[in-house]
PDB file of C-alpha atoms in Angstrom:
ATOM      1  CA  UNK A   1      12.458  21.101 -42.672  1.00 52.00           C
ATOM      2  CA  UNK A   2      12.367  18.091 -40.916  1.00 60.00           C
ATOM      3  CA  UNK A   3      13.792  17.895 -36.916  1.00 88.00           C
ATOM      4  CA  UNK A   4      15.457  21.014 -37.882  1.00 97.00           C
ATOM      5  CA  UNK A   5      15.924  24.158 -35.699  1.00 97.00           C
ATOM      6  CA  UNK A   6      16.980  27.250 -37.733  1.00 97.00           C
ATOM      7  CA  UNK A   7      19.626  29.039 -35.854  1.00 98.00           C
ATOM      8  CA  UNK A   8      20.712  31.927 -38.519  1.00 98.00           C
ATOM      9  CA  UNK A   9      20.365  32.604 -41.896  1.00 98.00           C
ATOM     10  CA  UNK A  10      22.352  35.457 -43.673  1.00 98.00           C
ATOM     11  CA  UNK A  11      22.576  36.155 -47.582  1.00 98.00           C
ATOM     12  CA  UNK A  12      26.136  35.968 -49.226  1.00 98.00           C
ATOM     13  CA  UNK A  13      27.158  35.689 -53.222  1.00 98.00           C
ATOM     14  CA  UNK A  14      23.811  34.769 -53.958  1.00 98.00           C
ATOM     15  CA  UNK A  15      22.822  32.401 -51.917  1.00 98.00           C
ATOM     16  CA  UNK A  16      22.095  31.362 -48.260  1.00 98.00           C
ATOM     17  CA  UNK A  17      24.441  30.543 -45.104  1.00 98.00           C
ATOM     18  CA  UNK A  18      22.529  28.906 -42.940  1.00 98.00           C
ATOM     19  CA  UNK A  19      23.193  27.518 -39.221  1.00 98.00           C
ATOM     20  CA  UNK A  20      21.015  24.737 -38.154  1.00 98.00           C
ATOM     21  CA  UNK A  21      20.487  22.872 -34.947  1.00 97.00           C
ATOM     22  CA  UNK A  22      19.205  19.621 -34.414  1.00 97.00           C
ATOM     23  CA  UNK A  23      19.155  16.515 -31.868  1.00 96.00           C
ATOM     24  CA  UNK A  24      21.975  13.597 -32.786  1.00 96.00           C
ATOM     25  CA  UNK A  25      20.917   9.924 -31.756  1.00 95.00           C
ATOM     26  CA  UNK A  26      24.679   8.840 -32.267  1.00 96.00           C
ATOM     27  CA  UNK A  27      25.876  11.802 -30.022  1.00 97.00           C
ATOM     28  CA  UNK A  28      22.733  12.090 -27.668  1.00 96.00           C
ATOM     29  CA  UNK A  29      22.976  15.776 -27.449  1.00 96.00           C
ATOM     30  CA  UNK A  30      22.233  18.928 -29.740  1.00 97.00           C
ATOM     31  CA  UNK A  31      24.420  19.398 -32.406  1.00 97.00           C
ATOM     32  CA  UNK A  32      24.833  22.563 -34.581  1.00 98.00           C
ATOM     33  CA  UNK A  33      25.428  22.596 -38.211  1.00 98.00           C
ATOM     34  CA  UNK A  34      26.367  25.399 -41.268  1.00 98.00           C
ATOM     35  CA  UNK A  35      25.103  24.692 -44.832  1.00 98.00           C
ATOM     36  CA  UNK A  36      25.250  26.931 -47.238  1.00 98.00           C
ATOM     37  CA  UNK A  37      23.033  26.621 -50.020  1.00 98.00           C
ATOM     38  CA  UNK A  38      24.787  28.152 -53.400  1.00 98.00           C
ATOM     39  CA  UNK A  39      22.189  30.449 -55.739  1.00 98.00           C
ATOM     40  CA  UNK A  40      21.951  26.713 -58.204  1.00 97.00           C
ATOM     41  CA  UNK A  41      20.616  25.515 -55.439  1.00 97.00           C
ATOM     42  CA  UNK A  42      16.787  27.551 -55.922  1.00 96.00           C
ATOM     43  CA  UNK A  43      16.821  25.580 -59.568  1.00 96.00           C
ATOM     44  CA  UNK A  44      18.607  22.229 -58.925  1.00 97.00           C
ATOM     45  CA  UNK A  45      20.185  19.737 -56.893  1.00 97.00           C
ATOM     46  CA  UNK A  46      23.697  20.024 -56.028  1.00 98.00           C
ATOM     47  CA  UNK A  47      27.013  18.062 -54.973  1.00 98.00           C
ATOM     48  CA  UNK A  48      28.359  18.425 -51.143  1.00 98.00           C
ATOM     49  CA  UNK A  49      31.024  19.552 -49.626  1.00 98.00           C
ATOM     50  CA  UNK A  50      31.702  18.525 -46.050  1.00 98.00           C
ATOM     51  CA  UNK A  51      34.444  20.496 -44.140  1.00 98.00           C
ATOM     52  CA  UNK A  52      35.641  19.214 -40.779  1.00 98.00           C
ATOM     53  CA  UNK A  53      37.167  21.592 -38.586  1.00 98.00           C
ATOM     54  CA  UNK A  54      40.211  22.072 -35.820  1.00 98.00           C
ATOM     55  CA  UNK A  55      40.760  21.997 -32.261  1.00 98.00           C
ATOM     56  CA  UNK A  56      38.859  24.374 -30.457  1.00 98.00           C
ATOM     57  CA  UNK A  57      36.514  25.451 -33.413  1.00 98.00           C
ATOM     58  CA  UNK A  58      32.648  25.250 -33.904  1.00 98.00           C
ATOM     59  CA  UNK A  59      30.567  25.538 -37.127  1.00 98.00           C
ATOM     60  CA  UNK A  60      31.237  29.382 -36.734  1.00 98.00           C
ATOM     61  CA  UNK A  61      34.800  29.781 -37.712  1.00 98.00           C
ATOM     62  CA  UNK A  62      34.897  28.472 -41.234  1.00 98.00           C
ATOM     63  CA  UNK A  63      31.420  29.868 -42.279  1.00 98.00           C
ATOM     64  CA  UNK A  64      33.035  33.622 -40.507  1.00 98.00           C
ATOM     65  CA  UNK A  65      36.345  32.871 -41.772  1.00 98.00           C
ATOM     66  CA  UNK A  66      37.358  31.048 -44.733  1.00 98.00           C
ATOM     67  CA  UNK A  67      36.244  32.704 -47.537  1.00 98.00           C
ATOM     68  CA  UNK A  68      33.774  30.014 -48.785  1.00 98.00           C
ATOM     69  CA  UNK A  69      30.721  31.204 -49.444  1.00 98.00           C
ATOM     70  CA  UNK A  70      32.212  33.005 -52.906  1.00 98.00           C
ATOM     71  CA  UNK A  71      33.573  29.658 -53.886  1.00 98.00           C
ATOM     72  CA  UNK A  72      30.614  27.597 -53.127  1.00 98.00           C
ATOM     73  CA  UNK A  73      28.319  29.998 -55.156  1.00 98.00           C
ATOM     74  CA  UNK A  74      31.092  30.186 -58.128  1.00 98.00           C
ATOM     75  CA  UNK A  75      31.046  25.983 -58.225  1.00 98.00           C
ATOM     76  CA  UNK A  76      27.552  25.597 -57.331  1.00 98.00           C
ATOM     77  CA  UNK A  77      28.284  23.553 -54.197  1.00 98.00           C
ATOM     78  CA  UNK A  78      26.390  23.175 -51.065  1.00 98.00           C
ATOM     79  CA  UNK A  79      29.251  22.807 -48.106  1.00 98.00           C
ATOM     80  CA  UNK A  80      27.796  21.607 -44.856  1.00 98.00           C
ATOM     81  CA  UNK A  81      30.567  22.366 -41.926  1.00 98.00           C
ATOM     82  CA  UNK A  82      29.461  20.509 -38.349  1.00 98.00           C
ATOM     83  CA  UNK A  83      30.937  21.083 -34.755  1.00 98.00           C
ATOM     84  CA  UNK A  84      34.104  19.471 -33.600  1.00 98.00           C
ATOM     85  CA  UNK A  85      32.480  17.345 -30.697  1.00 98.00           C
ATOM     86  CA  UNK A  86      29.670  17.321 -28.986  1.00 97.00           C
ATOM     87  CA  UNK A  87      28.980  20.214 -26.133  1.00 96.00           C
ATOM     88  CA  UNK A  88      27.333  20.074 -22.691  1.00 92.00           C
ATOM     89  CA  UNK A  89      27.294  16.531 -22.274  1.00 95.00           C
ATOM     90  CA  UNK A  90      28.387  16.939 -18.423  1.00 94.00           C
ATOM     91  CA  UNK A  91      31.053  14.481 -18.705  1.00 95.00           C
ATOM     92  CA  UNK A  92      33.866  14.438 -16.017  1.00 93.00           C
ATOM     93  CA  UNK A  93      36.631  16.466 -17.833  1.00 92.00           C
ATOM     94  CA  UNK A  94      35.019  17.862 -20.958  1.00 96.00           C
ATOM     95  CA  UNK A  95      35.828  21.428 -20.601  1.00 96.00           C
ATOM     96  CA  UNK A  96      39.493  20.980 -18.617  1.00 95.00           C
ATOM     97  CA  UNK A  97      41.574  21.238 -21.732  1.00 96.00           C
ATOM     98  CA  UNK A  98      41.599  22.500 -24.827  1.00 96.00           C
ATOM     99  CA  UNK A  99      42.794  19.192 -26.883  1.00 97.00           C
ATOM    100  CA  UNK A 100      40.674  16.978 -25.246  1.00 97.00           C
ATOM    101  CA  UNK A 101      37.147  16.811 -24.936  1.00 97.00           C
ATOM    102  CA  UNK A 102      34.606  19.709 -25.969  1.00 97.00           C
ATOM    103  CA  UNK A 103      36.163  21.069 -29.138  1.00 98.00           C
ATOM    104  CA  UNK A 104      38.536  18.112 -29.832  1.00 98.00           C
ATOM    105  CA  UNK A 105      35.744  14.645 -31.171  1.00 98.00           C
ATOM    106  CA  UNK A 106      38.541  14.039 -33.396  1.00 98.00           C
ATOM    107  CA  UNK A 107      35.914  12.366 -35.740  1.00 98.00           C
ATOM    108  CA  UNK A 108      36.508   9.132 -33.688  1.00 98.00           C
ATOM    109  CA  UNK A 109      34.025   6.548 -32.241  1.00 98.00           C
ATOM    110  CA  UNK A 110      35.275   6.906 -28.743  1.00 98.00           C
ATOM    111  CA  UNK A 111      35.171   3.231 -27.067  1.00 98.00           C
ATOM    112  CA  UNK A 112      36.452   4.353 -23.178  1.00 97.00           C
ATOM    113  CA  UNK A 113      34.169   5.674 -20.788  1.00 96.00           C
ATOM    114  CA  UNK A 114      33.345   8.269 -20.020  1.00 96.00           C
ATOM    115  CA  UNK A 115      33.233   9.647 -23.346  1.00 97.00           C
ATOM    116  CA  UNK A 116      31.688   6.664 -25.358  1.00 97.00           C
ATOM    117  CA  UNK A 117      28.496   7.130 -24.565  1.00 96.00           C
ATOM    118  CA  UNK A 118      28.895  10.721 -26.816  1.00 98.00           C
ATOM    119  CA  UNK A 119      32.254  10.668 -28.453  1.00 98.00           C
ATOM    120  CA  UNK A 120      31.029   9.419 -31.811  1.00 98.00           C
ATOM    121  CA  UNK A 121      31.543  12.047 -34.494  1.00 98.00           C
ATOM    122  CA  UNK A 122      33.074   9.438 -36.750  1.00 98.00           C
ATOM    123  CA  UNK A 123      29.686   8.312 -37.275  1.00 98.00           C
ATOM    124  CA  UNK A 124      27.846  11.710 -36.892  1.00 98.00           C
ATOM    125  CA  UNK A 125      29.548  12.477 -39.793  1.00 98.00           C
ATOM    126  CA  UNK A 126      29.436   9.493 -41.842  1.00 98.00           C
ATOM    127  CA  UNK A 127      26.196   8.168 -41.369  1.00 97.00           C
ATOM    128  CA  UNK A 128      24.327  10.761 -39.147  1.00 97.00           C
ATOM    129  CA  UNK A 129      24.571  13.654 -40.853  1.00 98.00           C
ATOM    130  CA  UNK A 130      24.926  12.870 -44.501  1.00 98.00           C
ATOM    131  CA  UNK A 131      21.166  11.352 -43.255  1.00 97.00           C
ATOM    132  CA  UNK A 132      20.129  14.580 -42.184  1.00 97.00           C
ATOM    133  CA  UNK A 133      21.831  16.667 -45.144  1.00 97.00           C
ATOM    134  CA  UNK A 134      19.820  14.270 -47.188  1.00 96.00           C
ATOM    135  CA  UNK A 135      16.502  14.350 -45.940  1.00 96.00           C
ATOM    136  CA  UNK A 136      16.476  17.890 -46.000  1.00 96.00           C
ATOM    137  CA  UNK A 137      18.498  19.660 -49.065  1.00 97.00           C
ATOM    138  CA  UNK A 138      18.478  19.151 -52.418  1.00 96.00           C
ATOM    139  CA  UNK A 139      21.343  17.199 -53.084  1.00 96.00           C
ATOM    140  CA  UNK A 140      22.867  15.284 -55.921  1.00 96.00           C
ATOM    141  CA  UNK A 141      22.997  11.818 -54.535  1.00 95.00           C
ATOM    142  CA  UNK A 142      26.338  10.125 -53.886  1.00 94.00           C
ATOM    143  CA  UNK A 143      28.158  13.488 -55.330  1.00 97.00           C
ATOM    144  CA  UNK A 144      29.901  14.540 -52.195  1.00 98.00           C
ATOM    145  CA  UNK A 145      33.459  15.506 -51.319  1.00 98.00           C
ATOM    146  CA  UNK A 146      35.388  16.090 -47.918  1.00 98.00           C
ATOM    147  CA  UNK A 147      37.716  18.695 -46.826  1.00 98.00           C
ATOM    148  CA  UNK A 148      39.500  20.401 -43.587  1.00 98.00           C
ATOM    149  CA  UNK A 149      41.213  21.650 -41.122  1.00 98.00           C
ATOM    150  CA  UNK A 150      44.162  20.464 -38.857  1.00 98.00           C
ATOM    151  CA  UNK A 151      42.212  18.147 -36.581  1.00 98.00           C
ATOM    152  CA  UNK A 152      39.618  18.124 -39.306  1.00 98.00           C
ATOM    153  CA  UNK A 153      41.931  17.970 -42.245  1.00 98.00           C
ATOM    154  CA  UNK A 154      42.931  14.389 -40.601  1.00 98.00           C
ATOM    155  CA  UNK A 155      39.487  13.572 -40.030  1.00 98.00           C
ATOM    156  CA  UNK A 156      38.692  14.035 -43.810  1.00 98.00           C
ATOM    157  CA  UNK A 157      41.707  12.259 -44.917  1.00 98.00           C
ATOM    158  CA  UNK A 158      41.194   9.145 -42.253  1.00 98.00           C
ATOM    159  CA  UNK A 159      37.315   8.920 -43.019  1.00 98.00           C
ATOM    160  CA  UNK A 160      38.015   9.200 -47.083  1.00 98.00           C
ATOM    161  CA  UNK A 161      40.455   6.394 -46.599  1.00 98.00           C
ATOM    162  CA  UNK A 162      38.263   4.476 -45.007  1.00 97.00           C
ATOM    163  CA  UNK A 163      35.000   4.578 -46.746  1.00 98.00           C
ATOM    164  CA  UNK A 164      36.323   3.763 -50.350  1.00 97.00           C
ATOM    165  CA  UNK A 165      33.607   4.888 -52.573  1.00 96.00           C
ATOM    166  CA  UNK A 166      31.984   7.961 -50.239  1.00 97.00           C
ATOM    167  CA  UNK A 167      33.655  10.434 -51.887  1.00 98.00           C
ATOM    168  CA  UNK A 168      34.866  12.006 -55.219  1.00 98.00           C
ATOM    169  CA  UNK A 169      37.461  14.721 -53.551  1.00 98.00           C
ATOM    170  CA  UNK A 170      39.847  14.935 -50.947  1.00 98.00           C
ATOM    171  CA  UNK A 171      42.093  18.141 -49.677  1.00 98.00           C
ATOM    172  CA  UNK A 172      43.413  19.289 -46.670  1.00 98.00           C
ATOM    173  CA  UNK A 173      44.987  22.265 -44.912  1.00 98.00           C
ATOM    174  CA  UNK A 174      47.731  21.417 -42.099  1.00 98.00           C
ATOM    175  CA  UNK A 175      46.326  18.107 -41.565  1.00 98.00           C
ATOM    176  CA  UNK A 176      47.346  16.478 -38.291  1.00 98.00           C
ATOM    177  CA  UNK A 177      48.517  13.209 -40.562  1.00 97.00           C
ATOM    178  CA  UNK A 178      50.108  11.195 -38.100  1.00 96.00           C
ATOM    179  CA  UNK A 179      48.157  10.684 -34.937  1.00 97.00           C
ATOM    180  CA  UNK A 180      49.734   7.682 -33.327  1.00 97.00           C
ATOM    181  CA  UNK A 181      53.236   9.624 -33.293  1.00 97.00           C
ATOM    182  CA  UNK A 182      52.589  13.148 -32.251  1.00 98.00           C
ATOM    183  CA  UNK A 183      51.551  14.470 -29.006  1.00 98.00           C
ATOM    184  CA  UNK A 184      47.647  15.525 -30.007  1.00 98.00           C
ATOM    185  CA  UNK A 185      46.808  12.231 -31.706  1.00 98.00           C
ATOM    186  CA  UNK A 186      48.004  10.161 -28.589  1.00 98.00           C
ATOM    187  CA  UNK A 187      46.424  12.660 -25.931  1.00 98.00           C
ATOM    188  CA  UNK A 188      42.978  11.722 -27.807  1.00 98.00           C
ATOM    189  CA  UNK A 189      43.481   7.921 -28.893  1.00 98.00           C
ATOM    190  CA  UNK A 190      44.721   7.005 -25.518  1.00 98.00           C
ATOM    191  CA  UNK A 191      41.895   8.726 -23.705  1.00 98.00           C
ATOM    192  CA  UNK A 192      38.828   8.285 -26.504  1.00 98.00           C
ATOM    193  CA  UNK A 193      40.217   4.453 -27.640  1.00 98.00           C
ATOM    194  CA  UNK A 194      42.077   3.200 -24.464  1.00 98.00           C
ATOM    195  CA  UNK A 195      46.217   1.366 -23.972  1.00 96.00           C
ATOM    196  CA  UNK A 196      45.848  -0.824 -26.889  1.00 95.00           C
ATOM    197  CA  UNK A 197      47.961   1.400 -29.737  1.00 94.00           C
ATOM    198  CA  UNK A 198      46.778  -1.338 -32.203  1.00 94.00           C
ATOM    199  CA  UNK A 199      43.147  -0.015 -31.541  1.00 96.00           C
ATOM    200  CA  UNK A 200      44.583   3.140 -32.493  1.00 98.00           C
ATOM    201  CA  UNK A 201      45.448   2.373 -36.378  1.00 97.00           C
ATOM    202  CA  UNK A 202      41.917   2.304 -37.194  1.00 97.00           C
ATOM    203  CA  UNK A 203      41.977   5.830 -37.836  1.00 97.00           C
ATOM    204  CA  UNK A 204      45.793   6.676 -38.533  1.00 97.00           C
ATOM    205  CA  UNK A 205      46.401   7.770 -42.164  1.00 98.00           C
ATOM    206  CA  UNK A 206      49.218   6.396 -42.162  1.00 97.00           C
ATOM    207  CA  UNK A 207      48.428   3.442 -41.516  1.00 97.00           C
ATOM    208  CA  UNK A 208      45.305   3.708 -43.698  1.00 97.00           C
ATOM    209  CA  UNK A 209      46.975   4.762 -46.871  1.00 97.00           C
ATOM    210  CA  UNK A 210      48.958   1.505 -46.956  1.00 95.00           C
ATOM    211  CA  UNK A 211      45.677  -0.473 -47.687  1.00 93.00           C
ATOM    212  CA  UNK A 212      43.832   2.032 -49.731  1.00 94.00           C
ATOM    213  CA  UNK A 213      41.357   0.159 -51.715  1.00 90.00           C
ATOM    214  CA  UNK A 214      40.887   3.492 -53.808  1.00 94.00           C
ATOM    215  CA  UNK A 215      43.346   6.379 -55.173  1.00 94.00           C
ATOM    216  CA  UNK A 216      41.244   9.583 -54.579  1.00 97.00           C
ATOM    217  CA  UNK A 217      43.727  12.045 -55.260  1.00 97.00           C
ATOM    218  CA  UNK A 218      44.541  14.051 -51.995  1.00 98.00           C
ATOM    219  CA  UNK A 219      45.540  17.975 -51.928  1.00 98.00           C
ATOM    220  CA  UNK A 220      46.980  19.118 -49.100  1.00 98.00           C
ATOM    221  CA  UNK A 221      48.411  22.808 -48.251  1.00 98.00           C
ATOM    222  CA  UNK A 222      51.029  23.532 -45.644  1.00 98.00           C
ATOM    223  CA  UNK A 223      52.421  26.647 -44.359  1.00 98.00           C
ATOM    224  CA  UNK A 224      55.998  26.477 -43.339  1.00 98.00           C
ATOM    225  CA  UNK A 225      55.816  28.661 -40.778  1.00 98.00           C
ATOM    226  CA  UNK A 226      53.154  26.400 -39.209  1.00 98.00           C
ATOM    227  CA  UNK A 227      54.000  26.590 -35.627  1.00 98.00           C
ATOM    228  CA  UNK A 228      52.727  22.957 -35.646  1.00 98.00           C
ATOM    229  CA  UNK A 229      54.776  21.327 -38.125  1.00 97.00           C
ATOM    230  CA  UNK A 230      57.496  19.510 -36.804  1.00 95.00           C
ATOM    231  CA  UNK A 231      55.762  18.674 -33.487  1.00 96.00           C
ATOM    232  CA  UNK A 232      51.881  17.726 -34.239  1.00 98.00           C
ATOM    233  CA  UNK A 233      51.411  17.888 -38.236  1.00 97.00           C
ATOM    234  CA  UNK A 234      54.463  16.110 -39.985  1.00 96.00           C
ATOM    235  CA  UNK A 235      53.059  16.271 -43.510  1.00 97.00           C
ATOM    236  CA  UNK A 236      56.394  14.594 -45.057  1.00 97.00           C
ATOM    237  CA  UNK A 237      55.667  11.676 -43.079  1.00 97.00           C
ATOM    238  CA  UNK A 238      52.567  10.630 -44.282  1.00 98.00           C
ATOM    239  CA  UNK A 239      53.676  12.243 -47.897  1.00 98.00           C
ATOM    240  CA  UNK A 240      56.776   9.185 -47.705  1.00 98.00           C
ATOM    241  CA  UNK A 241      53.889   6.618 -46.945  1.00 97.00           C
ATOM    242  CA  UNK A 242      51.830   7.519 -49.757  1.00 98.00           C
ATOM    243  CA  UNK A 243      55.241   7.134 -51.968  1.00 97.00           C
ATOM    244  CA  UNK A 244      55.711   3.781 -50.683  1.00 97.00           C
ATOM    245  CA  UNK A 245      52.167   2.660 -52.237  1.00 97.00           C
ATOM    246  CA  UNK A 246      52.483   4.763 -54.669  1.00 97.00           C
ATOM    247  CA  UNK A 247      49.227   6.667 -53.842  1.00 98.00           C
ATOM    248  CA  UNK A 248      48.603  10.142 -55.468  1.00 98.00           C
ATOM    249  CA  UNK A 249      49.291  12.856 -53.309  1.00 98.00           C
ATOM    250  CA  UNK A 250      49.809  16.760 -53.907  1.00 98.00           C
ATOM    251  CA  UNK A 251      51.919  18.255 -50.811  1.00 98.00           C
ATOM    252  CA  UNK A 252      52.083  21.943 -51.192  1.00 98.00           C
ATOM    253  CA  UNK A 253      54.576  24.287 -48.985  1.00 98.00           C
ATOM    254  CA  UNK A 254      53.343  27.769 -48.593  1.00 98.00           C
ATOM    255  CA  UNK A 255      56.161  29.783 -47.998  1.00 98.00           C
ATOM    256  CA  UNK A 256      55.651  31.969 -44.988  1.00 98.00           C
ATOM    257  CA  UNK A 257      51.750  30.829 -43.537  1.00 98.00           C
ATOM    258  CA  UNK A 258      51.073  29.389 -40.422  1.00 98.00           C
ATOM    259  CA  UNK A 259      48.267  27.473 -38.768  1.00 98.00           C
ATOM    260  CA  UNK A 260      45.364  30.049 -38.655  1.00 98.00           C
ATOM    261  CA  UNK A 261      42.230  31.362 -40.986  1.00 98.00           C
ATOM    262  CA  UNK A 262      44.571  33.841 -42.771  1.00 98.00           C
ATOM    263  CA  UNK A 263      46.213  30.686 -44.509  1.00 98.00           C
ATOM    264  CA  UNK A 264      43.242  29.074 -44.911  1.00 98.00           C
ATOM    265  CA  UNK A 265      41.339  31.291 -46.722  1.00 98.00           C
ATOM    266  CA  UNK A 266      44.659  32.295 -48.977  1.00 98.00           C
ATOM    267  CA  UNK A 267      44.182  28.747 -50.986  1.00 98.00           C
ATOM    268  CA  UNK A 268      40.284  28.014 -50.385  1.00 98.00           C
ATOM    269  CA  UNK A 269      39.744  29.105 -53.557  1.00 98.00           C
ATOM    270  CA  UNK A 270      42.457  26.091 -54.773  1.00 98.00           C
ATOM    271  CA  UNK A 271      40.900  23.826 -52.441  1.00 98.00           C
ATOM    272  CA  UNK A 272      37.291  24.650 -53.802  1.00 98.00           C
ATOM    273  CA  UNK A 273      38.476  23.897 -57.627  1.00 98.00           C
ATOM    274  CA  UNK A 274      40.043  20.882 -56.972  1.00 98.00           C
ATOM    275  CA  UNK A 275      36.433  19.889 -55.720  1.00 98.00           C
ATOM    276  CA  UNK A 276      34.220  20.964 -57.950  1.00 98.00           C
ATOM    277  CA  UNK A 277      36.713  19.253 -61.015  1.00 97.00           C
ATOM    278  CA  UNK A 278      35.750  15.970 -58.995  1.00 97.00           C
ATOM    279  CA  UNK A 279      31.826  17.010 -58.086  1.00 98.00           C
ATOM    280  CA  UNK A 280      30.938  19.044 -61.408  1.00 95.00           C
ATOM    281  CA  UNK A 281      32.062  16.855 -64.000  1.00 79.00           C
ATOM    282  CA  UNK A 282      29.265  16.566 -67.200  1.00 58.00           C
TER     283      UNK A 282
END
């Protein structure tokens, strides 16, 4: 292992969960990391799966929580899940709210000081650390898919959008889908990106969708007893945009789940198969 710091390492169906730290150049701090390397993975090299996680979340609550390990090791995919921002960066107001700042990157390249110095997980996880991954597993090159949560579930959809090509799958759980309208996306764009709203579309899916060069299918699961729908998520919105351009979207309502883990790991293993149709084909 190359600039690699091995945090943890615990056996599960088979194979390894691992937790990795490591110094980031784009974020200019340490940054933690899960991978967890299916049983295939002794023998051969395998697709990736990056998840993205929510608001207030490290690497620590999908590798405790979701259920993927089982999944990963059915499919033989390795599933690399990153923090949500970067962490003790002493920067004026990191830690005074929970939506902004440590635990909220919002997979963004922040442009405003004082957060643009750090605030650049949009790269971190489309250049950086896809580097990294590379250098250092045994991966199936250019085989990779992208996945997550709420604040992560829009960061896979926005980055998928706009990297035509990257990726072979798309999903989402609760995804926040349109930023620009709802009070977490403008909290973050107007501090990370600044006044201009027209900066903002850069990484609204909304917005993106409309100029899709590409028609990755995109899964996403709801519950509909989010306590976040109406106000932050507002799935039907961006489902109408895709209709309007006639991109391929599945929108599923899960009677009686909300925003948390429990829901989560109810469909993972939906989310996983959807994947590894895209990742394991031949």
């Amino acid at each position: 292992m190359t600039n690699l710091t091995l945090v943890s390492r615990n056996r599960s169906f088979g194979g390894w969960q691992f937790v990795y730290r490591h110094y980031s150049a784009v974020l200019n701090c340490e940054m933690n990391f899960g991978v967890y390397l299916p049983p295939q993975a002794e023998k051969q090299p395998c697709p990736t799966l990056y998840w993205l996680s929510g608001l207030t979340c490290t690497e620590q609550n999908f590798i405790n929580k979701a259920g993927s390990q089982q999944f990963a090791a059915e499919y033989g995919l390795i599933v690399v899940a990153p923090d949500t921002s970067p962490r003790g960066c002493n920067i004026p107001g990191e830690d005074d709210s929970w939506d902004l700042g440590t635990g909220a990157g919002f997979y963004l390249n922040a442009t405003q000081m004082p957060w643009a110095k750090h605030y650049r997980m949009y790269d971190y996880v489309v250049s950086e650390l896809p580097e990294v991954i590379s250098a250092n597993f045994s991966v199936v090159p250019g085989v990779q898919g992208i996945f997550g949560h709420s604040m992560g579930g829009y960061g896979a959809i926005a980055i998928a959008l706009k990297n035509p090509g990257m990726f072979k799958s798309v999903s989402a759980f609760a995804p926040i889908v349109n930023p620009c309208q709802v009070p977490w996306g403008q909290k973050a764009f107007q501090n990370y990106l600044g006044d201009n709203q027209s900066d903002w579309l850069a990484y609204d899916p909304i917005h993106l969708v409309k100029s899709a060069q590409e028609r990755l299918p995109i899964l996403i699961d709801q519950g509909d007893a989010d306590q976040f729908l109406g106000e932050q998520l507002q799935p039907d919105v961006f489902a109408q945009a895709c209709a309007e351009v006639n991109y391929p979207i599945s929108l599923r309502k899960q009677a009686g789940y909300d925003h948390s883990y429990y829901f989560i790991a109810s469909f993972m293993g939906d989310h996983f198969a959807h994947h590894a149709a895209a990742l394991t084909k031949g």
